[in-house]
mmCIF file of C-alpha atoms and ligand atoms in Angstrom:
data_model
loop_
_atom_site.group_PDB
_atom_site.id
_atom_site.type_symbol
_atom_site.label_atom_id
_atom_site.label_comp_id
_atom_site.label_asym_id
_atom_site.label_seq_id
_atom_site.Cartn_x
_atom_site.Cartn_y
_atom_site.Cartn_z
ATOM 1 C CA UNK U 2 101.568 115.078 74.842
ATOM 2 C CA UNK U 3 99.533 114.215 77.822
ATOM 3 C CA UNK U 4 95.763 115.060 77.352
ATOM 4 C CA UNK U 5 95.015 117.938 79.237
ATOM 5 C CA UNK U 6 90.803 116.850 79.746
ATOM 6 C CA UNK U 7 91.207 118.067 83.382
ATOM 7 C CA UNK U 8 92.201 121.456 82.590
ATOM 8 C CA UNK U 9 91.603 124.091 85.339
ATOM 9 C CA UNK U 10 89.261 121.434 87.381
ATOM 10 C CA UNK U 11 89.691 121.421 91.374
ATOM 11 C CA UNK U 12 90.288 118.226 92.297
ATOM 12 C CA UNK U 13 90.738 117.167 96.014
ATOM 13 C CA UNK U 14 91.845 114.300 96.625
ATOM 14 C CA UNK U 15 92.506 111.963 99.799
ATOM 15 C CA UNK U 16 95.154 109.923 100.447
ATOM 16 C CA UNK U 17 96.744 107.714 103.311
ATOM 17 C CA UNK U 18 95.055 106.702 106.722
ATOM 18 C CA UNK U 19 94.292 107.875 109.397
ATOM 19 C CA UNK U 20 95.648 107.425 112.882
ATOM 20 C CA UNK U 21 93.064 107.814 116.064
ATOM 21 C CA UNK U 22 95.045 108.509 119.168
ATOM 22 C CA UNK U 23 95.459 106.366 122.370
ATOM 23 C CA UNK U 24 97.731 108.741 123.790
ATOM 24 C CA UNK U 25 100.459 111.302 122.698
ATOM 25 C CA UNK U 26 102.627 108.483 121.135
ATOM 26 C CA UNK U 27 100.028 105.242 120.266
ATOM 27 C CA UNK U 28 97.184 105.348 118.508
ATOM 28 C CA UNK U 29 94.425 102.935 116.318
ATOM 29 C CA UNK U 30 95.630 103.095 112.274
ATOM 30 C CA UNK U 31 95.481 100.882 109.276
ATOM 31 C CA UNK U 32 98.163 99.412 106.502
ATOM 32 C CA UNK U 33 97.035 102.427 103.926
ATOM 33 C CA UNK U 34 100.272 103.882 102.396
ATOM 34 C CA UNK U 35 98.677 106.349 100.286
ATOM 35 C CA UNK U 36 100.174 105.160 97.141
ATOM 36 C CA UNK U 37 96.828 105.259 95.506
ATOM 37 C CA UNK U 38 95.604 108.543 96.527
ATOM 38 C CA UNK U 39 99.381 110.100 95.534
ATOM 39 C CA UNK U 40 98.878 108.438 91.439
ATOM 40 C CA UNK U 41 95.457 109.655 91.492
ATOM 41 C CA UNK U 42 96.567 113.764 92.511
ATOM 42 C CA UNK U 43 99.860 113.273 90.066
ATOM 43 C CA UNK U 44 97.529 112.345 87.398
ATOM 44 C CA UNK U 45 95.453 115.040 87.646
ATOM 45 C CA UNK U 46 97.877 117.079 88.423
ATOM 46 C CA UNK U 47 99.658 116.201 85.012
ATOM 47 C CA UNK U 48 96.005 116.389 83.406
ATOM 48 C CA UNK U 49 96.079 119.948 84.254
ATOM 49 C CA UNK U 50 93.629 119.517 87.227
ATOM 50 C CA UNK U 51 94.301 121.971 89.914
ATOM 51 C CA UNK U 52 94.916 119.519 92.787
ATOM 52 C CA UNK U 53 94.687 120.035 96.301
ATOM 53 C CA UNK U 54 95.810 116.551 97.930
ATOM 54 C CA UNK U 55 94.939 115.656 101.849
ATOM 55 C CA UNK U 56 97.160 113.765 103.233
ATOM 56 C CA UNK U 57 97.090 111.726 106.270
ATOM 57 C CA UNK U 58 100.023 110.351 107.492
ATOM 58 C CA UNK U 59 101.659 109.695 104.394
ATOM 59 C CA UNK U 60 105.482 109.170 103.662
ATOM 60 C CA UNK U 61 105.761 109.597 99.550
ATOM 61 C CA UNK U 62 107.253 112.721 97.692
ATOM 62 C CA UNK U 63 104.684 115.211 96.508
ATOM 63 C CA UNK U 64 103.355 114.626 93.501
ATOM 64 C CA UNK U 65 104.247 117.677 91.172
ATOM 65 C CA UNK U 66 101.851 120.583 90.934
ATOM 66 C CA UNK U 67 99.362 119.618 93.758
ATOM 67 C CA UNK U 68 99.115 121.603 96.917
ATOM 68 C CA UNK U 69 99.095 119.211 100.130
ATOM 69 C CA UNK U 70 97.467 119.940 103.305
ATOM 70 C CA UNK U 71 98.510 117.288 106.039
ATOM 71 C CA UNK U 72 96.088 115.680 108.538
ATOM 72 C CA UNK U 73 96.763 113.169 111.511
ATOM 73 C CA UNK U 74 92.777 111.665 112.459
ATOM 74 C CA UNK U 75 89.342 111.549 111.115
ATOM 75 C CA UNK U 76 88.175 114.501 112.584
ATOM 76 C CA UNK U 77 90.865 116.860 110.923
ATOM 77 C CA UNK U 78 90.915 114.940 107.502
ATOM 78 C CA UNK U 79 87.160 115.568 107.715
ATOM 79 C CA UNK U 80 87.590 119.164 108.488
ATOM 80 C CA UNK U 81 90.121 119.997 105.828
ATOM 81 C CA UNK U 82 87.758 118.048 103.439
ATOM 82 C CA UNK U 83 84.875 119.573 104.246
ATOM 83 C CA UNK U 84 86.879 123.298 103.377
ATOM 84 C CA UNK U 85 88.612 122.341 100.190
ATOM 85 C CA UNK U 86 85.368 120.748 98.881
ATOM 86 C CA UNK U 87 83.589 124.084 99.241
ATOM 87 C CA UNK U 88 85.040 125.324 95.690
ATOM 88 C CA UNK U 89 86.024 121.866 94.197
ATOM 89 C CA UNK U 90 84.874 120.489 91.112
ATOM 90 C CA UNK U 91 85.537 116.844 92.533
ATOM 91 C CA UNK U 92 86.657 115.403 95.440
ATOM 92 C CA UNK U 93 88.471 111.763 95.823
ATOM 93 C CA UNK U 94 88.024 109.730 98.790
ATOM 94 C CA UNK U 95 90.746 107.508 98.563
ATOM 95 C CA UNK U 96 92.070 108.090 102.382
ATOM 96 C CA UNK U 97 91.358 104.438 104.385
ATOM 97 C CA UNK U 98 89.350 106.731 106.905
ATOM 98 C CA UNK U 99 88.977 105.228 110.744
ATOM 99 C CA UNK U 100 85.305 104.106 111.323
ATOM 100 C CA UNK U 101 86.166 104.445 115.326
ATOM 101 C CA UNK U 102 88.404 106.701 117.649
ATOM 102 C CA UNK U 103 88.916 106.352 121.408
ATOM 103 C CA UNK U 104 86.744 108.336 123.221
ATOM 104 C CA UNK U 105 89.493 109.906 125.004
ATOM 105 C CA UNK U 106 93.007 110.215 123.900
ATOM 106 C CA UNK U 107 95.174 109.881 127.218
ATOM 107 C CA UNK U 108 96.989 113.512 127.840
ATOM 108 C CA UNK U 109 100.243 111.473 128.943
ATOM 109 C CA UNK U 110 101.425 108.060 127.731
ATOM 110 C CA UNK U 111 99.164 105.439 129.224
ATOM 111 C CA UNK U 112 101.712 103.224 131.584
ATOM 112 C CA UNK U 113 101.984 99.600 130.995
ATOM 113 C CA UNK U 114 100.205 99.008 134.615
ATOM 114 C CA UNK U 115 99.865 95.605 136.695
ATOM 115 C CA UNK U 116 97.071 93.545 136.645
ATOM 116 C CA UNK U 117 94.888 93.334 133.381
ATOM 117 C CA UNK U 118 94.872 95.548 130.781
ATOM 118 C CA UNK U 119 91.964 97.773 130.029
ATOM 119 C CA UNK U 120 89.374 97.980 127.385
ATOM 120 C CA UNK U 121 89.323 100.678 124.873
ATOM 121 C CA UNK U 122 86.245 102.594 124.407
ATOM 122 C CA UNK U 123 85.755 103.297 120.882
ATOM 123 C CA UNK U 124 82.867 105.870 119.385
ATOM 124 C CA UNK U 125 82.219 106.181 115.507
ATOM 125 C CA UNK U 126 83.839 108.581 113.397
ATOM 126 C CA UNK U 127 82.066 110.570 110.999
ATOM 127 C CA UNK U 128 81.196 109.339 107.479
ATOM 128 C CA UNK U 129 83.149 112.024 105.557
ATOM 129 C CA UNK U 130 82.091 110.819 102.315
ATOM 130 C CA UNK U 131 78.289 110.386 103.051
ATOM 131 C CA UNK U 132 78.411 114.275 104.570
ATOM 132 C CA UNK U 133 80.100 115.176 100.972
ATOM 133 C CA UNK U 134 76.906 113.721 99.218
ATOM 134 C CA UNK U 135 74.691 115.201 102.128
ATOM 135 C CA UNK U 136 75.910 118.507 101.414
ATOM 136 C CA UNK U 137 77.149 118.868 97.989
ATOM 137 C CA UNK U 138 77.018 121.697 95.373
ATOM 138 C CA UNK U 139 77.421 120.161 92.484
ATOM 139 C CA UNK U 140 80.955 118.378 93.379
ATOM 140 C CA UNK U 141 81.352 114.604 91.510
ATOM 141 C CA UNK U 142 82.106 112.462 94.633
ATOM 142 C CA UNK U 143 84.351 109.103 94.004
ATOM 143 C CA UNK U 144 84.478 106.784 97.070
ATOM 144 C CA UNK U 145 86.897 104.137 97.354
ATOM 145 C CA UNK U 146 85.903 100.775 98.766
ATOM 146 C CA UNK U 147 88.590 97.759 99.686
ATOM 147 C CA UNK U 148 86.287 94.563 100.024
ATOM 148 C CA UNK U 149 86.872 91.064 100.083
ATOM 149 C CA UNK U 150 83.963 88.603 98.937
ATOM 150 C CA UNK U 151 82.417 86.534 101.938
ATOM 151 C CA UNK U 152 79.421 84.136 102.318
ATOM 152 C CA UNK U 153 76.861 87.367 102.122
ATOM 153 C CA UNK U 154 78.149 88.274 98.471
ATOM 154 C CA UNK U 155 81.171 88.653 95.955
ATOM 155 C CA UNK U 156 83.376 92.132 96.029
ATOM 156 C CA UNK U 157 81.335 93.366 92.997
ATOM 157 C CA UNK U 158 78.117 92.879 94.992
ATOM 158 C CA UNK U 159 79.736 94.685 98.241
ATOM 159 C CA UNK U 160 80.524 97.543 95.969
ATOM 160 C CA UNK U 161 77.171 97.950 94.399
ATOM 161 C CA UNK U 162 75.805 97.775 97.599
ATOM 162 C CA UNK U 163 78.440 100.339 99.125
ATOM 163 C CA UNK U 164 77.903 102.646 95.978
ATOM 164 C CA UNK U 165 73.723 102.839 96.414
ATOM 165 C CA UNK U 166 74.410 103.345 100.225
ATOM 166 C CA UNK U 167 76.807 105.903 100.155
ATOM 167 C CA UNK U 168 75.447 108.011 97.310
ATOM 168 C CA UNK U 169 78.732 108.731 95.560
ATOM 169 C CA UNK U 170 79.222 109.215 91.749
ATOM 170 C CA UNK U 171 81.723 106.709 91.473
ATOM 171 C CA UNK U 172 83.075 103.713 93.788
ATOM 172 C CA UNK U 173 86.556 101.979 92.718
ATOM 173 C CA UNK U 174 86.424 98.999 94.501
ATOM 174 C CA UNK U 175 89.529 96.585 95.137
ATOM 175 C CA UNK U 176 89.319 93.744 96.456
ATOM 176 C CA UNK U 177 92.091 92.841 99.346
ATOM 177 C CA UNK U 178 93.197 90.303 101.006
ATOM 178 C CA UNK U 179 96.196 88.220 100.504
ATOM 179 C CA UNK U 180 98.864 91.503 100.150
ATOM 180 C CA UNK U 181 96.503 93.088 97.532
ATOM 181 C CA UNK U 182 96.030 97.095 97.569
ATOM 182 C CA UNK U 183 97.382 98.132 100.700
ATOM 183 C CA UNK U 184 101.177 99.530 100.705
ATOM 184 C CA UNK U 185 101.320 97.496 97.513
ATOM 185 C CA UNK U 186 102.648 98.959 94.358
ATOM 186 C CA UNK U 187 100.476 97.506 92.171
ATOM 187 C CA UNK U 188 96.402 97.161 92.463
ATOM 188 C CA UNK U 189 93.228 96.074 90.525
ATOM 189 C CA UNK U 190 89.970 97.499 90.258
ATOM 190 C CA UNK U 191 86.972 98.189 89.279
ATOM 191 C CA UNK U 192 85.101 101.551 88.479
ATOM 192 C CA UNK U 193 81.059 101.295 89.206
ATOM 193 C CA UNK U 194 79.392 104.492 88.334
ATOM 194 C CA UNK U 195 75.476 105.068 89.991
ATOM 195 C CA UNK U 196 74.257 104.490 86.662
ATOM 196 C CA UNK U 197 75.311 100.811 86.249
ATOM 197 C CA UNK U 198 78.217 100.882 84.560
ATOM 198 C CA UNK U 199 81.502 99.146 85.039
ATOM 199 C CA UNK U 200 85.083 99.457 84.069
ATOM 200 C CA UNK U 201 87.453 96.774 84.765
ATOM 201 C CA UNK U 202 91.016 97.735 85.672
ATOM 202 C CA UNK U 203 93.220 94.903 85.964
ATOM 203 C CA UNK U 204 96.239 94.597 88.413
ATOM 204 C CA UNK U 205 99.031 96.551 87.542
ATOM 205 C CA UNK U 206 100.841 99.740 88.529
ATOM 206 C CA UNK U 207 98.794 102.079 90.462
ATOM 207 C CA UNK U 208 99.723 104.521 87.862
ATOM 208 C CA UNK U 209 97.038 102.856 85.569
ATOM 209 C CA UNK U 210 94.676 102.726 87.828
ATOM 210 C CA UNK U 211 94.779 105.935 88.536
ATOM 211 C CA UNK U 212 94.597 106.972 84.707
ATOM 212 C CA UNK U 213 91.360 105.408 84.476
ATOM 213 C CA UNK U 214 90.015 107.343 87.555
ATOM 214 C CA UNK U 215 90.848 110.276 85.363
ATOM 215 C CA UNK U 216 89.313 109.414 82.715
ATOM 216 C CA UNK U 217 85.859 108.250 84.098
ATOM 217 C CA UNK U 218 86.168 111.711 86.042
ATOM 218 C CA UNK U 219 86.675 113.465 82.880
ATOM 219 C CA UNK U 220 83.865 112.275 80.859
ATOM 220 C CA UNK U 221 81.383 112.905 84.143
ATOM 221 C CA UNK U 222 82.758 116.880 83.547
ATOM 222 C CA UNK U 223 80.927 119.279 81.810
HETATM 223 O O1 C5P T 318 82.221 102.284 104.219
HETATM 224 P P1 C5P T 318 83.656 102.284 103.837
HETATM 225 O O2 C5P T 318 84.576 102.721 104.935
HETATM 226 O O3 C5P T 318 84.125 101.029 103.177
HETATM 227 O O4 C5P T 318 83.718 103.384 102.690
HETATM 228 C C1 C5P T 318 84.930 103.724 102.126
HETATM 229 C C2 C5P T 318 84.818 105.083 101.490
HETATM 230 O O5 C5P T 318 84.238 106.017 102.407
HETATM 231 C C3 C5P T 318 86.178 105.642 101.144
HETATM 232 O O6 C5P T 318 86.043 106.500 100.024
HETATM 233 C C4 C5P T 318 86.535 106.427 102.403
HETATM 234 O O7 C5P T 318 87.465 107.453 102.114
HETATM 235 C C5 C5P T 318 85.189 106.962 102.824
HETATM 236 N N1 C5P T 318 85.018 107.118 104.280
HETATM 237 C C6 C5P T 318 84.721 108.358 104.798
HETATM 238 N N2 C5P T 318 84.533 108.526 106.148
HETATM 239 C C7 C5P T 318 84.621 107.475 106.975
HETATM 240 C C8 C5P T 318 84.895 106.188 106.457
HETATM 241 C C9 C5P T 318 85.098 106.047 105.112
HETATM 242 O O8 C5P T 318 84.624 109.323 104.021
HETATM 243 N N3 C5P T 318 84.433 107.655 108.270
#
């Protein structure tokens, strides 16, 4: 039988991206599927974790046993969040959250007009993860982090960098690029935890990955 090391723990967890509206039927989103977020609540879920999953525009079954609350942009992702936290034992950032939003959504669909097209002002969303370390009560906080390695540093280095900055417990960082992570089936990893340490999760099923989400979650418990 399936280890049951999450028993009774509130877990929320956040899946799928968000989408920033232009106007009632357009709006700013990413590639994020949600797949991740979804093996990481039916993991718990099966772990005996009592799940609350946050979903933002994401088209997957429910995983078994977790209660989902559905969110369209940052603002109400951050919102539901923010409540389910409250009482949680650990939240999961794994939504692909929009850094920007118009400034104004359009109250009727913006016409394709002559001459040239407009600019879009943008204004930052907030971090939701950085207010969940900000205000916490005792919550473990895992952030997710999709990098790709440039001239200023590898992935790994990105993500240690990411993880001091942001505060969290634990970062999984994938790197992407070249049809890794998102809407992809399968995904690698790796787990850095504040205190150094590293766990390698190499590309296969999301499934896996989320299993060892779990179980660095579980041993942080007590
Ligand atoms: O800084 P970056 O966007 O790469 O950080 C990613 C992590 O932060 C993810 O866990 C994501 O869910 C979270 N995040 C957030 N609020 C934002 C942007 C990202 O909580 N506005």
């Amino acid at each position: 039988a399936l280890s049951q090391d999450l028993a009774g723990r509130r877990i929320v967890v956040t899946a799928g991206g968000t989408r920033e509206p232009l106007d009632p039927v357009r709006f700013l989103g990413n590639a994020s599927s949600g797949r991740q977020g979804y093996a990481v609540a039916t993991v718990a879920a099966a772990r005996g974790a009592r799940v609350t999953l946050i979903a933002a525009n994401v088209e997957l079954p429910v995983p078994s046993g977790a209660d989902v609350i559905r969110v369209g942009d940052a603002l109400s992702l951050r919102e539901a969040v923010l409540k389910a936290a409250a009482d949680a034992d650990v939240v999961v950032m794994a939504a692909a959250v929009a850094d920007f939003r118009p400034v104004t959504a359009a109250e009727h669909k913006i016409k394709k007009a002559a001459g040239a097209p407009q600019p879009v002002a943008l204004e930052a969303n907030p971090d939701i993860l950085a207010e969940l370390v900000a205000g916490r009560s005792g919550q473990l906080l895992v952030g997710f982090a999709a990098e790709t390695g440039d001239a200023s540093g590898s992935v790994l280095e990105h993500g240690r960098a990411k993880l001091a900055a942001k505060g969290c417990d634990l970062l999984v960082v994938n790197a992407v690029g070249e049809g890794r992570a998102f809407g992809q089936a399968e995904n690698a990893a790796v787990i850095l935890d504040a205190a150094g340490g590293e766990v390698d999760v190499p590309f296969g099923p999301k499934a896996v990955l989320a299993a060892a989400i779990c179980d660095a979650i579980a041993a942080r418990l007590d």
